[in-house]
Coordinates of C-alpha atoms in Angstrom, one line a residue:
X1 CA 38.8 -43.8 -2.9
X2 CA 37.5 -40.6 -1.3
X3 CA 34.0 -39.2 -1.8
X4 CA 35.1 -36.4 -4.1
X5 CA 36.8 -38.9 -6.5
X6 CA 33.7 -41.1 -6.4
X7 CA 31.5 -38.1 -7.1
X8 CA 33.6 -37.2 -10.1
X9 CA 33.4 -40.7 -11.5
X10 CA 29.7 -40.8 -10.9
X11 CA 29.2 -37.4 -12.7
X12 CA 31.2 -38.8 -15.7
X13 CA 29.5 -42.1 -16.1
X14 CA 26.6 -42.9 -13.8
X15 CA 24.0 -45.2 -15.1
X16 CA 20.6 -45.6 -13.3
X17 CA 17.5 -47.8 -13.4
X18 CA 17.2 -51.1 -15.2
X19 CA 20.7 -50.7 -16.7
X20 CA 22.2 -51.5 -13.3
X21 CA 20.6 -54.9 -13.3
X22 CA 20.7 -55.7 -17.0
X23 CA 22.7 -53.2 -19.0
X24 CA 21.3 -54.3 -22.4
X25 CA 17.6 -54.8 -21.3
X26 CA 14.6 -52.7 -20.6
X27 CA 12.2 -54.1 -18.1
X28 CA 10.1 -56.1 -20.6
X29 CA 13.3 -57.5 -22.2
X30 CA 14.7 -58.7 -18.9
X31 CA 11.5 -60.5 -17.9
X32 CA 11.4 -62.2 -21.3
X33 CA 15.0 -63.2 -21.1
X34 CA 14.5 -64.7 -17.6
X35 CA 11.4 -66.6 -18.9
X36 CA 13.1 -68.0 -22.0
X37 CA 16.4 -69.1 -20.7
X38 CA 16.6 -72.9 -20.7
X39 CA 18.7 -72.9 -17.6
X40 CA 15.9 -71.1 -15.7
X41 CA 13.0 -73.4 -16.4
X42 CA 13.2 -75.7 -13.4
X43 CA 14.0 -72.7 -11.1
X44 CA 11.0 -70.7 -12.3
X45 CA 8.8 -73.8 -11.7
X46 CA 10.1 -73.9 -8.1
X47 CA 9.4 -70.2 -7.6
X48 CA 5.9 -70.5 -9.1
X49 CA 5.1 -73.5 -6.9
X50 CA 6.2 -71.6 -3.8
X51 CA 4.2 -68.5 -4.8
X52 CA 1.1 -70.6 -5.4
X53 CA 1.5 -72.3 -2.0
X54 CA 1.9 -68.9 -0.2
X55 CA -1.3 -67.6 -2.0
X56 CA -3.3 -70.2 0.0
X57 CA -2.6 -68.5 3.3
X58 CA -2.4 -65.0 4.7
X59 CA 0.9 -63.3 5.3
X60 CA 2.0 -64.4 8.8
X61 CA 2.4 -61.7 11.5
X62 CA 5.4 -60.8 13.5
X63 CA 3.8 -60.5 16.9
X64 CA 5.1 -59.0 20.1
X65 CA 4.9 -62.5 21.7
X66 CA 7.2 -63.9 19.0
X67 CA 9.6 -60.9 19.3
X68 CA 10.0 -61.5 23.1
X69 CA 10.9 -65.1 22.9
X70 CA 14.6 -64.5 22.2
X71 CA 15.0 -62.0 25.0
X72 CA 13.2 -64.3 27.4
X73 CA 14.7 -67.6 26.5
X74 CA 17.5 -67.1 23.9
X75 CA 15.5 -69.1 21.4
X76 CA 15.8 -67.7 17.8
X77 CA 13.9 -70.0 15.5
X78 CA 10.3 -69.2 16.4
X79 CA 10.6 -65.5 15.4
X80 CA 13.0 -66.2 12.5
X81 CA 10.8 -68.8 10.9
X82 CA 8.0 -66.2 10.5
X83 CA 10.4 -63.4 9.5
X84 CA 12.0 -65.4 6.8
X85 CA 8.7 -66.7 5.5
X86 CA 7.7 -63.1 4.9
X87 CA 10.9 -62.5 2.9
X88 CA 10.3 -65.6 0.9
X89 CA 6.8 -64.4 0.1
X90 CA 8.3 -61.0 -1.0
X91 CA 10.7 -62.8 -3.3
X92 CA 8.2 -65.2 -4.8
X93 CA 5.4 -62.7 -5.4
X94 CA 7.6 -60.0 -6.8
X95 CA 9.5 -62.3 -9.1
X96 CA 6.3 -64.0 -10.4
X97 CA 4.7 -60.5 -10.8
X98 CA 7.6 -59.7 -13.1
X99 CA 7.5 -63.0 -15.0
X100 CA 3.7 -63.2 -15.3
X101 CA 2.5 -59.6 -15.5
X102 CA -1.0 -60.6 -16.7
X103 CA -1.7 -62.6 -13.5
X104 CA -3.0 -60.0 -11.1
X105 CA -2.9 -62.3 -8.1
X106 CA 0.9 -62.2 -8.0
X107 CA 1.0 -58.4 -8.2
X108 CA -1.7 -58.0 -5.5
X109 CA 0.2 -60.4 -3.2
X110 CA 3.5 -58.5 -3.8
X111 CA 2.0 -55.2 -2.9
X112 CA 0.5 -56.5 0.3
X113 CA 3.7 -58.1 1.6
X114 CA 5.7 -55.0 0.7
X115 CA 3.2 -52.8 2.7
X116 CA 3.4 -55.3 5.6
X117 CA 7.2 -55.3 5.6
X118 CA 7.2 -51.5 5.7
X119 CA 5.0 -51.8 8.8
X120 CA 7.4 -54.0 10.7
X121 CA 8.6 -52.5 14.0
X122 CA 12.2 -53.3 13.1
X123 CA 13.8 -55.1 10.1
X124 CA 16.4 -56.5 12.5
X125 CA 16.2 -60.0 14.1
X126 CA 15.7 -59.9 17.8
X127 CA 19.2 -61.5 18.3
X128 CA 20.7 -58.4 16.7
X129 CA 18.3 -55.8 18.1
X130 CA 19.6 -53.3 20.6
X131 CA 16.7 -52.4 22.8
X132 CA 16.8 -48.8 24.0
X133 CA 19.4 -47.7 21.4
X134 CA 19.2 -44.1 20.3
X135 CA 19.5 -45.0 16.6
X136 CA 18.0 -47.6 14.4
X137 CA 19.8 -50.9 14.3
X138 CA 21.2 -52.0 10.9
X139 CA 21.9 -55.7 11.0
X140 CA 22.4 -58.2 8.2
X141 CA 18.7 -58.5 7.6
X142 CA 17.7 -54.9 7.9
X143 CA 20.3 -54.1 5.2
X144 CA 19.1 -57.0 3.0
X145 CA 15.5 -55.8 3.3
X146 CA 16.4 -52.3 2.1
X147 CA 18.3 -53.8 -0.8
X148 CA 15.3 -56.1 -1.7
X149 CA 12.8 -53.3 -1.6
X150 CA 14.9 -51.0 -3.6
X151 CA 15.1 -53.6 -6.4
X152 CA 11.4 -54.4 -6.1
X153 CA 10.7 -50.7 -6.8
X154 CA 13.0 -50.8 -9.8
X155 CA 11.5 -54.0 -11.3
X156 CA 7.8 -53.2 -10.7
X157 CA 8.2 -49.7 -12.0
X158 CA 5.0 -47.9 -12.8
X159 CA 3.0 -50.8 -11.5
X160 CA 3.8 -49.7 -7.9
X161 CA 1.1 -47.3 -6.6
X162 CA 2.6 -43.9 -5.8
X163 CA 1.7 -44.2 -2.1
X164 CA 3.5 -47.5 -1.7
X165 CA 6.5 -46.2 -3.6
X166 CA 6.7 -43.2 -1.3
X167 CA 6.3 -45.4 1.7
X168 CA 9.2 -47.7 0.6
X169 CA 11.5 -44.8 -0.1
X170 CA 10.7 -43.3 3.3
X171 CA 11.3 -46.5 5.2
X172 CA 14.7 -47.2 3.5
X173 CA 15.7 -43.6 4.1
X174 CA 14.7 -43.8 7.8
X175 CA 16.0 -47.3 8.6
X176 CA 19.2 -47.3 6.5
X177 CA 20.5 -44.2 4.7
X178 CA 20.0 -41.6 7.4
X179 CA 21.2 -43.6 10.4
X180 CA 24.2 -44.9 8.3
X181 CA 25.2 -41.4 7.2
X182 CA 24.3 -39.4 10.3
X183 CA 24.5 -41.8 13.3
X184 CA 27.3 -44.1 12.4
X185 CA 29.7 -45.7 12.4
X186 CA 28.3 -49.1 13.1
X187 CA 30.4 -51.9 14.5
X188 CA 30.2 -54.0 11.4
X189 CA 31.8 -51.3 9.3
X190 CA 35.2 -52.5 10.4
X191 CA 34.4 -56.2 10.7
X192 CA 36.7 -58.6 8.8
X193 CA 33.9 -61.2 8.2
X194 CA 30.6 -61.6 6.4
X195 CA 28.8 -58.7 8.3
X196 CA 30.8 -56.0 6.6
X197 CA 30.1 -57.4 3.1
X198 CA 26.4 -58.1 3.6
X199 CA 25.5 -54.9 5.5
X200 CA 27.7 -52.5 3.5
X201 CA 27.0 -54.2 0.2
X202 CA 23.3 -54.1 0.8
X203 CA 23.2 -50.4 1.9
X204 CA 25.5 -49.5 -1.0
X205 CA 23.3 -51.4 -3.5
X206 CA 20.1 -49.7 -2.3
X207 CA 21.8 -46.3 -2.5
X208 CA 22.9 -46.9 -6.1
X209 CA 19.2 -47.6 -6.9
X210 CA 17.6 -44.7 -4.9
X211 CA 19.9 -41.8 -4.0
X212 CA 19.9 -39.2 -6.7
X213 CA 22.1 -36.6 -5.1
X214 CA 25.7 -37.4 -6.3
X215 CA 27.4 -35.7 -3.3
X216 CA 25.3 -37.7 -0.7
X217 CA 25.7 -40.9 -2.7
X218 CA 29.5 -40.4 -2.9
X219 CA 29.7 -39.9 0.8
X220 CA 27.8 -43.1 1.5
X221 CA 29.8 -45.1 -1.1
X222 CA 33.1 -44.0 0.4
X223 CA 32.0 -45.6 3.7
X224 CA 30.8 -48.7 2.0
X225 CA 34.1 -49.1 0.1
X226 CA 36.1 -48.7 3.4
X227 CA 33.9 -51.4 4.9
X228 CA 34.4 -53.8 2.0
X229 CA 38.2 -53.3 2.4
X230 CA 37.8 -54.4 6.0
X231 CA 35.9 -57.5 4.7
X232 CA 38.7 -58.4 2.3
X233 CA 41.3 -57.9 5.1
X234 CA 39.8 -61.0 6.8
X235 CA 41.1 -63.2 3.9
X236 CA 44.7 -64.2 3.2
X237 CA 46.1 -64.2 -0.3
X238 CA 45.0 -67.9 -0.6
X239 CA 41.4 -66.6 -0.8
X240 CA 40.0 -69.2 1.7
X241 CA 37.0 -68.4 3.8
X242 CA 37.7 -69.5 7.4
X243 CA 34.0 -69.0 8.2
X244 CA 33.1 -71.9 5.9
X245 CA 31.6 -72.3 2.4
X246 CA 28.1 -71.0 3.3
X247 CA 29.5 -67.8 4.7
X248 CA 31.6 -67.5 1.5
X249 CA 28.4 -67.9 -0.5
X250 CA 26.7 -65.3 1.7
X251 CA 29.4 -62.7 2.5
X252 CA 31.3 -62.8 -0.7
X253 CA 28.0 -63.1 -2.6
X254 CA 26.9 -59.7 -1.3
X255 CA 30.4 -58.3 -2.1
X256 CA 29.8 -59.4 -5.7
X257 CA 26.2 -58.2 -6.0
X258 CA 27.3 -54.7 -5.0
X259 CA 30.5 -54.8 -7.0
X260 CA 28.7 -55.6 -10.1
X261 CA 26.2 -52.8 -9.6
X262 CA 29.0 -50.3 -9.0
X263 CA 31.0 -51.5 -11.9
X264 CA 28.0 -51.0 -14.2
X265 CA 27.0 -47.7 -12.7
X266 CA 30.5 -46.3 -13.3
X267 CA 31.1 -47.9 -16.7
X268 CA 33.8 -50.0 -15.2
X269 CA 35.8 -47.0 -13.7
X270 CA 35.3 -48.4 -10.2
X271 CA 36.0 -52.2 -10.6
X272 CA 36.1 -54.1 -7.3
X273 CA 37.0 -57.3 -9.2
X274 CA 40.3 -55.9 -10.3
X275 CA 42.2 -57.5 -7.4
X276 CA 44.3 -60.6 -7.2
X277 CA 42.9 -61.3 -3.8
X278 CA 39.3 -61.0 -5.0
X279 CA 40.1 -63.4 -7.8
X280 CA 41.5 -66.0 -5.3
X281 CA 38.4 -65.6 -3.1
X282 CA 36.3 -66.2 -6.2
X283 CA 38.2 -69.5 -6.8
X284 CA 37.5 -70.8 -3.3
X285 CA 34.2 -72.4 -4.2
X286 CA 35.7 -74.9 -6.6
X287 CA 38.4 -75.8 -4.1
X288 CA 36.2 -76.6 -1.1
X289 CA 33.7 -79.1 -2.6
X290 CA 34.5 -82.7 -2.0
X291 CA 32.1 -84.4 -4.4
X292 CA 28.8 -83.3 -5.9
X293 CA 27.1 -81.0 -3.3
X294 CA 29.3 -82.0 -0.3
X295 CA 31.7 -79.5 1.1
X296 CA 34.6 -79.1 3.4
X297 CA 32.5 -77.8 6.3
X298 CA 34.9 -76.6 8.9
X299 CA 33.4 -73.9 11.1
X300 CA 29.7 -73.0 11.0
X301 CA 28.9 -74.7 7.7
X302 CA 26.5 -77.4 6.8
X303 CA 28.1 -80.4 5.0
X304 CA 26.1 -80.0 1.8
X305 CA 25.2 -77.0 -0.3
X306 CA 23.7 -76.2 -3.6
X307 CA 25.5 -73.8 -5.9
X308 CA 24.2 -70.3 -6.7
X309 CA 24.5 -70.6 -10.5
X310 CA 24.0 -66.8 -11.0
X311 CA 26.9 -66.0 -8.8
X312 CA 29.1 -68.7 -10.4
X313 CA 28.3 -67.3 -13.9
X314 CA 29.0 -63.8 -12.8
X315 CA 32.4 -64.8 -11.4
X316 CA 33.2 -66.9 -14.5
X317 CA 32.5 -63.8 -16.6
X318 CA 35.0 -61.9 -14.5
X319 CA 37.6 -64.7 -14.2
X320 CA 37.8 -67.4 -16.8
X321 CA 39.4 -69.8 -14.3
X322 CA 36.2 -69.9 -12.2
X323 CA 34.3 -73.1 -13.0
X324 CA 30.6 -73.0 -13.7
X325 CA 29.5 -76.3 -12.2
X326 CA 26.9 -78.6 -13.9
X327 CA 23.3 -77.5 -13.5
X328 CA 22.5 -80.5 -11.5
X329 CA 24.3 -78.9 -8.5
X330 CA 22.1 -75.8 -8.6
X331 CA 20.7 -74.8 -5.2
X332 CA 17.0 -75.4 -5.0
X333 CA 15.0 -72.3 -4.6
X334 CA 13.5 -73.4 -1.3
X335 CA 16.8 -74.3 0.1
X336 CA 17.6 -70.8 1.2
X337 CA 15.7 -70.8 4.5
X338 CA 16.4 -67.0 5.0
X339 CA 14.7 -66.0 1.7
X340 CA 17.5 -63.8 0.5
X341 CA 16.4 -61.6 -2.4
X342 CA 19.7 -60.7 -4.1
X343 CA 20.8 -64.3 -5.0
X344 CA 17.2 -65.3 -5.8
X345 CA 16.9 -62.7 -8.5
X346 CA 20.5 -63.1 -9.8
X347 CA 20.2 -66.8 -10.1
X348 CA 17.7 -65.9 -12.8
X349 CA 19.3 -62.9 -14.5
X350 CA 23.0 -63.9 -14.5
X351 CA 22.9 -67.5 -15.8
X352 CA 24.1 -68.2 -19.3
X353 CA 22.6 -71.1 -21.2
X354 CA 25.8 -71.9 -23.1
X355 CA 27.7 -72.1 -19.7
X356 CA 25.0 -74.4 -18.2
X357 CA 25.1 -77.2 -20.6
X358 CA 25.0 -80.6 -18.7
X359 CA 28.1 -82.7 -19.3
X360 CA 29.1 -85.9 -17.7
X361 CA 32.5 -84.7 -16.4
X362 CA 31.3 -81.4 -14.8
X363 CA 29.0 -82.8 -12.0
X364 CA 32.1 -84.5 -10.4
X365 CA 34.6 -81.9 -9.3
X366 CA 38.0 -82.5 -10.9
X367 CA 40.8 -84.4 -9.0
X368 CA 42.9 -81.7 -7.5
X369 CA 44.8 -81.0 -4.3
X370 CA 45.3 -77.6 -2.6
X371 CA 47.2 -76.3 0.4
X372 CA 45.7 -73.0 1.5
X373 CA 48.5 -71.6 3.6
X374 CA 46.8 -68.7 5.2
X375 CA 44.0 -70.8 6.8
X376 CA 46.3 -73.9 6.9
X377 CA 43.9 -76.2 5.1
X378 CA 44.9 -79.2 3.0
X379 CA 42.2 -80.3 0.6
X380 CA 42.5 -83.2 -1.7
X381 CA 40.1 -84.8 -4.2
X382 CA 40.8 -88.1 -5.9
X383 CA 38.9 -89.9 -8.7
X384 CA 39.6 -93.6 -8.7
X385 CA 39.7 -96.0 -11.6
X386 CA 36.5 -97.6 -10.2
X387 CA 34.7 -94.4 -10.7
X388 CA 34.7 -93.4 -7.1
X389 CA 35.3 -89.9 -5.8
X390 CA 37.4 -89.7 -2.6
X391 CA 38.3 -86.7 -0.6
X392 CA 40.4 -85.7 2.4
X393 CA 40.8 -82.4 4.2
X394 CA 42.6 -81.3 7.3
X395 CA 43.2 -78.0 9.1
X396 CA 45.6 -76.3 11.4
X397 CA 44.6 -72.7 12.1
X398 CA 43.7 -71.3 15.5
X399 CA 40.8 -71.3 17.9
X400 CA 39.5 -67.8 17.4
X401 CA 38.6 -67.8 13.7
X402 CA 35.3 -66.3 12.5
X403 CA 32.5 -68.6 13.4
X404 CA 35.2 -70.6 15.2
X405 CA 35.1 -74.2 16.4
X406 CA 37.9 -75.5 18.6
X407 CA 39.2 -77.8 15.9
X408 CA 42.9 -77.4 15.4
X409 CA 44.2 -80.6 13.7
X410 CA 40.7 -81.8 12.8
X411 CA 40.1 -83.7 9.5
X412 CA 37.4 -85.2 7.4
X413 CA 37.2 -88.1 4.9
X414 CA 34.5 -88.3 2.2
X415 CA 33.7 -90.7 -0.6
X416 CA 31.0 -90.2 -3.3
X417 CA 29.5 -87.3 -1.4
X418 CA 29.2 -89.2 1.9
X419 CA 31.1 -88.4 5.1
X420 CA 33.0 -91.2 6.7
X421 CA 35.0 -89.1 9.1
X422 CA 32.8 -86.1 9.5
X423 CA 32.6 -82.5 10.7
X424 CA 29.3 -81.8 12.5
X425 CA 29.2 -78.3 11.1
X426 CA 26.8 -75.6 12.4
X427 CA 24.4 -76.2 15.2
X428 CA 21.2 -74.4 16.1
X429 CA 21.8 -70.7 16.6
X430 CA 20.7 -69.5 20.0
X431 CA 21.9 -66.9 22.5
X432 CA 23.9 -69.7 24.2
X433 CA 25.5 -70.7 20.8
X434 CA 27.1 -67.3 20.6
X435 CA 27.6 -66.8 24.3
X436 CA 30.1 -67.9 27.0
X437 CA 28.8 -71.5 26.8
X438 CA 29.6 -71.8 23.0
X439 CA 32.3 -74.4 23.4
X440 CA 30.3 -76.6 25.7
X441 CA 28.1 -77.3 22.6
X442 CA 29.2 -80.5 20.9
X443 CA 29.6 -79.1 17.4
X444 CA 31.7 -76.2 18.6
X445 CA 34.0 -77.6 21.2
X446 CA 36.9 -79.9 20.4
X447 CA 35.0 -82.8 22.1
X448 CA 32.9 -82.9 18.9
X449 CA 35.8 -83.1 16.5
X450 CA 38.4 -85.7 15.4
X451 CA 41.2 -84.5 17.7
X452 CA 42.8 -86.0 20.8
X453 CA 41.6 -85.6 24.3
X454 CA 44.4 -85.3 26.9
X455 CA 43.6 -86.5 30.4
X456 CA 40.0 -85.6 29.8
X457 CA 40.9 -82.0 28.8
X458 CA 39.9 -80.5 25.4
X459 CA 41.3 -77.7 23.3
X460 CA 40.9 -74.2 24.5
X461 CA 39.5 -71.1 22.9
X462 CA 41.5 -68.1 21.8
X463 CA 43.9 -67.0 19.1
X464 CA 46.9 -68.2 21.2
X465 CA 45.7 -71.8 20.9
X466 CA 46.9 -72.7 17.4
X467 CA 48.8 -75.0 15.2
X468 CA 52.3 -74.7 13.8
X469 CA 52.6 -76.2 10.3
X470 CA 55.7 -78.3 10.1
X471 CA 55.1 -79.6 6.5
X472 CA 52.5 -79.3 3.8
X473 CA 52.8 -80.6 0.3
X474 CA 50.6 -82.0 -2.5
X475 CA 51.6 -84.4 -5.2
X476 CA 50.2 -86.6 -7.9
X477 CA 50.2 -89.8 -5.8
X478 CA 50.4 -88.5 -2.2
X479 CA 49.7 -85.4 -0.1
X480 CA 51.3 -84.7 3.3
X481 CA 50.6 -82.4 6.2
X482 CA 52.4 -82.3 9.6
X483 CA 51.3 -80.0 12.4
X484 CA 52.3 -79.3 15.9
X485 CA 49.0 -78.9 17.8
X486 CA 50.2 -79.1 21.5
X487 CA 49.7 -75.3 21.6
X488 CA 45.9 -75.8 21.1
X489 CA 45.5 -77.4 24.5
X490 CA 47.4 -75.4 27.1
X491 CA 48.0 -78.6 29.0
X492 CA 50.8 -78.3 31.6
X493 CA 52.0 -81.9 31.1
X494 CA 51.8 -82.0 27.3
X495 CA 55.2 -81.3 26.0
X496 CA 54.7 -82.3 22.4
X497 CA 51.7 -83.3 20.2
X498 CA 52.7 -83.7 16.5
X499 CA 50.0 -84.8 14.1
X500 CA 51.0 -86.2 10.7
X501 CA 48.7 -87.0 7.8
X502 CA 49.7 -89.0 4.7
X503 CA 47.0 -89.3 2.1
X504 CA 47.9 -91.9 -0.5
X505 CA 45.9 -91.6 -3.7
X506 CA 46.1 -95.0 -5.2
X507 CA 43.2 -96.7 -6.9
X508 CA 41.6 -97.0 -3.5
X509 CA 43.1 -94.3 -1.4
X510 CA 44.1 -94.5 2.2
X511 CA 45.0 -92.1 5.0
X512 CA 47.8 -92.7 7.4
X513 CA 47.4 -90.7 10.7
X514 CA 50.3 -90.6 13.2
X515 CA 50.2 -88.6 16.4
X516 CA 53.4 -88.3 18.4
X517 CA 52.9 -87.4 22.1
X518 CA 55.4 -86.6 24.8
X519 CA 54.7 -85.6 28.4
X520 CA 56.5 -84.1 31.4
X521 CA 56.4 -86.2 34.6
X522 CA 53.5 -85.5 36.8
X523 CA 53.3 -85.7 40.6
X524 CA 49.6 -85.8 40.6
X525 CA 49.0 -89.0 38.6
X526 CA 51.1 -92.1 37.7
X527 CA 49.4 -92.3 34.3
X528 CA 48.0 -89.9 31.8
X529 CA 45.0 -90.9 29.8
X530 CA 44.9 -90.2 26.0
X531 CA 41.8 -90.6 23.9
X532 CA 42.0 -90.5 20.1
X533 CA 38.5 -89.4 19.0
X534 CA 36.9 -89.6 15.6
X535 CA 33.5 -88.3 14.5
X536 CA 31.3 -90.2 12.1
X537 CA 27.6 -90.4 11.1
X538 CA 28.1 -94.1 10.2
X539 CA 27.8 -97.0 12.7
X540 CA 31.3 -98.3 13.7
X541 CA 31.5 -102.1 13.5
X542 CA 34.3 -104.1 15.2
X543 CA 35.0 -106.9 12.7
X544 CA 38.1 -108.2 14.5
X545 CA 40.7 -107.0 17.0
X546 CA 42.6 -104.1 15.4
X547 CA 40.0 -103.4 12.7
X548 CA 36.8 -101.4 12.7
X549 CA 34.7 -100.8 9.6
X550 CA 32.4 -97.9 8.6
X551 CA 30.0 -99.0 5.9
X552 CA 28.2 -96.5 3.6
X553 CA 28.1 -96.3 -0.1
X554 CA 31.6 -97.7 0.2
X555 CA 33.5 -99.3 3.0
X556 CA 36.3 -97.7 5.1
X557 CA 38.4 -99.8 7.4
X558 CA 40.2 -98.3 10.4
X559 CA 43.3 -100.3 11.5
X560 CA 44.9 -99.7 14.9
X561 CA 47.1 -101.4 17.4
X562 CA 44.7 -103.3 19.7
X563 CA 47.4 -103.9 22.2
X564 CA 47.6 -100.2 23.0
X565 CA 44.1 -98.9 22.2
X566 CA 40.7 -99.8 23.6
X567 CA 37.9 -98.8 21.2
X568 CA 34.6 -97.4 22.3
X569 CA 31.8 -96.2 20.0
X570 CA 29.1 -94.0 21.6
X571 CA 25.9 -93.0 19.8
X572 CA 25.1 -89.4 20.3
X573 CA 22.8 -86.7 19.0
X574 CA 22.4 -82.9 19.0
X575 CA 20.3 -80.2 17.3
X576 CA 21.4 -79.1 13.9
X577 CA 21.3 -75.6 12.4
X578 CA 17.7 -76.0 11.3
X579 CA 16.4 -77.2 14.7
X580 CA 16.3 -80.9 13.8
X581 CA 17.9 -83.7 15.8
X582 CA 20.8 -85.4 14.2
X583 CA 22.5 -88.6 15.2
X584 CA 26.2 -89.5 15.0
X585 CA 29.0 -91.4 16.9
X586 CA 32.1 -90.6 18.7
X587 CA 34.6 -93.4 18.0
X588 CA 37.2 -93.3 20.8
X589 CA 40.4 -95.1 21.2
X590 CA 41.7 -95.0 24.8
X591 CA 45.1 -95.6 26.3
X592 CA 46.9 -95.0 29.5
X593 CA 50.4 -93.5 29.3
X594 CA 52.9 -93.7 32.1
X595 CA 53.9 -90.2 33.3
X596 CA 56.9 -88.9 31.3
X597 CA 56.7 -91.7 28.6
X598 CA 56.3 -90.8 24.9
X599 CA 53.4 -92.3 22.9
X600 CA 53.2 -92.9 19.1
X601 CA 49.6 -93.4 17.9
X602 CA 49.1 -94.7 14.3
X603 CA 45.8 -95.3 12.5
X604 CA 45.2 -96.3 8.9
X605 CA 42.0 -95.4 7.2
X606 CA 41.7 -97.6 4.1
X607 CA 38.9 -97.7 1.6
X608 CA 38.1 -101.3 0.7
X609 CA 35.7 -100.5 -2.1

């Protein structure tokens, strides 16, 4: 849609102010509704507790010494910890000032942190800051900050002193609107991943709140809409997010936050939800949970996540097929370590009490199986007669996906929200993590995934290193997937590597894994060495030759041919996304294969309870 068409639509129907956030509420009504909603009571208590805790200490400063740490060492967390605490303070103080207008301490703290954020040298993180650039950087967090301040202005209204309001408007204009319109385009505008949605969606949302000139607003929105089209191009028709669930929650969340504002502003004349692909993306959430709060965490995703109930309710309002999960799965307020304003507010204003009724059958995701053909994921949930919830997921894909791990042919097995065969998920973000050494890091390289190792060599990075799907089907009692994954290795002697999964969903399910190898003859070595590697957080126990047990809430037995394979369990550790050490095992099965000889490897993973 071009800017002239957008301007005409805006001229015909544009709504402004509080109607964008709550079409049927004035400011006082919105605050009362947030306070009175039964579904909000525990969340408000968490926000109040966080605000009270922050009131005990002064706002932390973003010093030059902190800013320099990333450039000097590649370390991100020291600066980001302080930066994100400041955003958390903004959220907690502003929200509590709205909910409790008679308590002056919240309003005073809100005004102070707003002023302090306006004083920041840059709203970007050092990892995204381009020193010496001739224009202001607009990264994820700069855009989000402008979005947050624009809505704080809207919600606080006349309680904002005129000087502070002018300051906020000037900073958003200088840091976002003017560079976006006059010094763009920015690289993220054509990205096919979360950056385009978060940056464009945030800039667009702030513009809807603040820009009065219809021509200028239309020009900006035209660019925003093009960028959001680029974001959607990163999805296939199956709606799956190859970046992982948390990046769905993040990137698609910001698409939705902007789309809802634009739909309201234009009386539905510009409706970004009116797309079959967007509907499928909206359905991804309910497909990728394995049980309770555990998720299929391929790529840079943690293995557990709470649900943004506001986002879920908004999507259910748009598409009846979207499930609103039980309230027990709600994301805790403090769980968002980045302190993102948009979901924090919308988790309060979008929830519906009648959709949030606790019921015994909603906390456990329904037994379903999906094959997502564009990302080549097979996901299966099974609920047993014994009350247990069992899940299996496997992937093909390629080794240059967004937030990629070299993991073609990788798989996970969960039961009752616990990982038995695991994906390590995301590690600690540093310069190295996103640099040339990325795949030397355990959680990113294939050495940290449940895939074979051929003669000591791992999978390689790049879009050419991919799987070919030979078969994928789901059924009431059994799901199948067969992949050719030899192309992920680039190994000169590997002629064929076919990986077959058979997930049998009986009372106690089992997974049958078969790998078929064939090799060309090698002059360099008489034998080739094959390692079948599996990743687990549980301690492997050899109970007898040919059988290893993983014991957690339930028990999983691994059966193998002990005449071919020599098992070796190695305790390992690395640093997780939040900077904490985590402990896990590689469970290896090793065999020597005469050059030129084929090899058939079979493993049975059977739940015994």
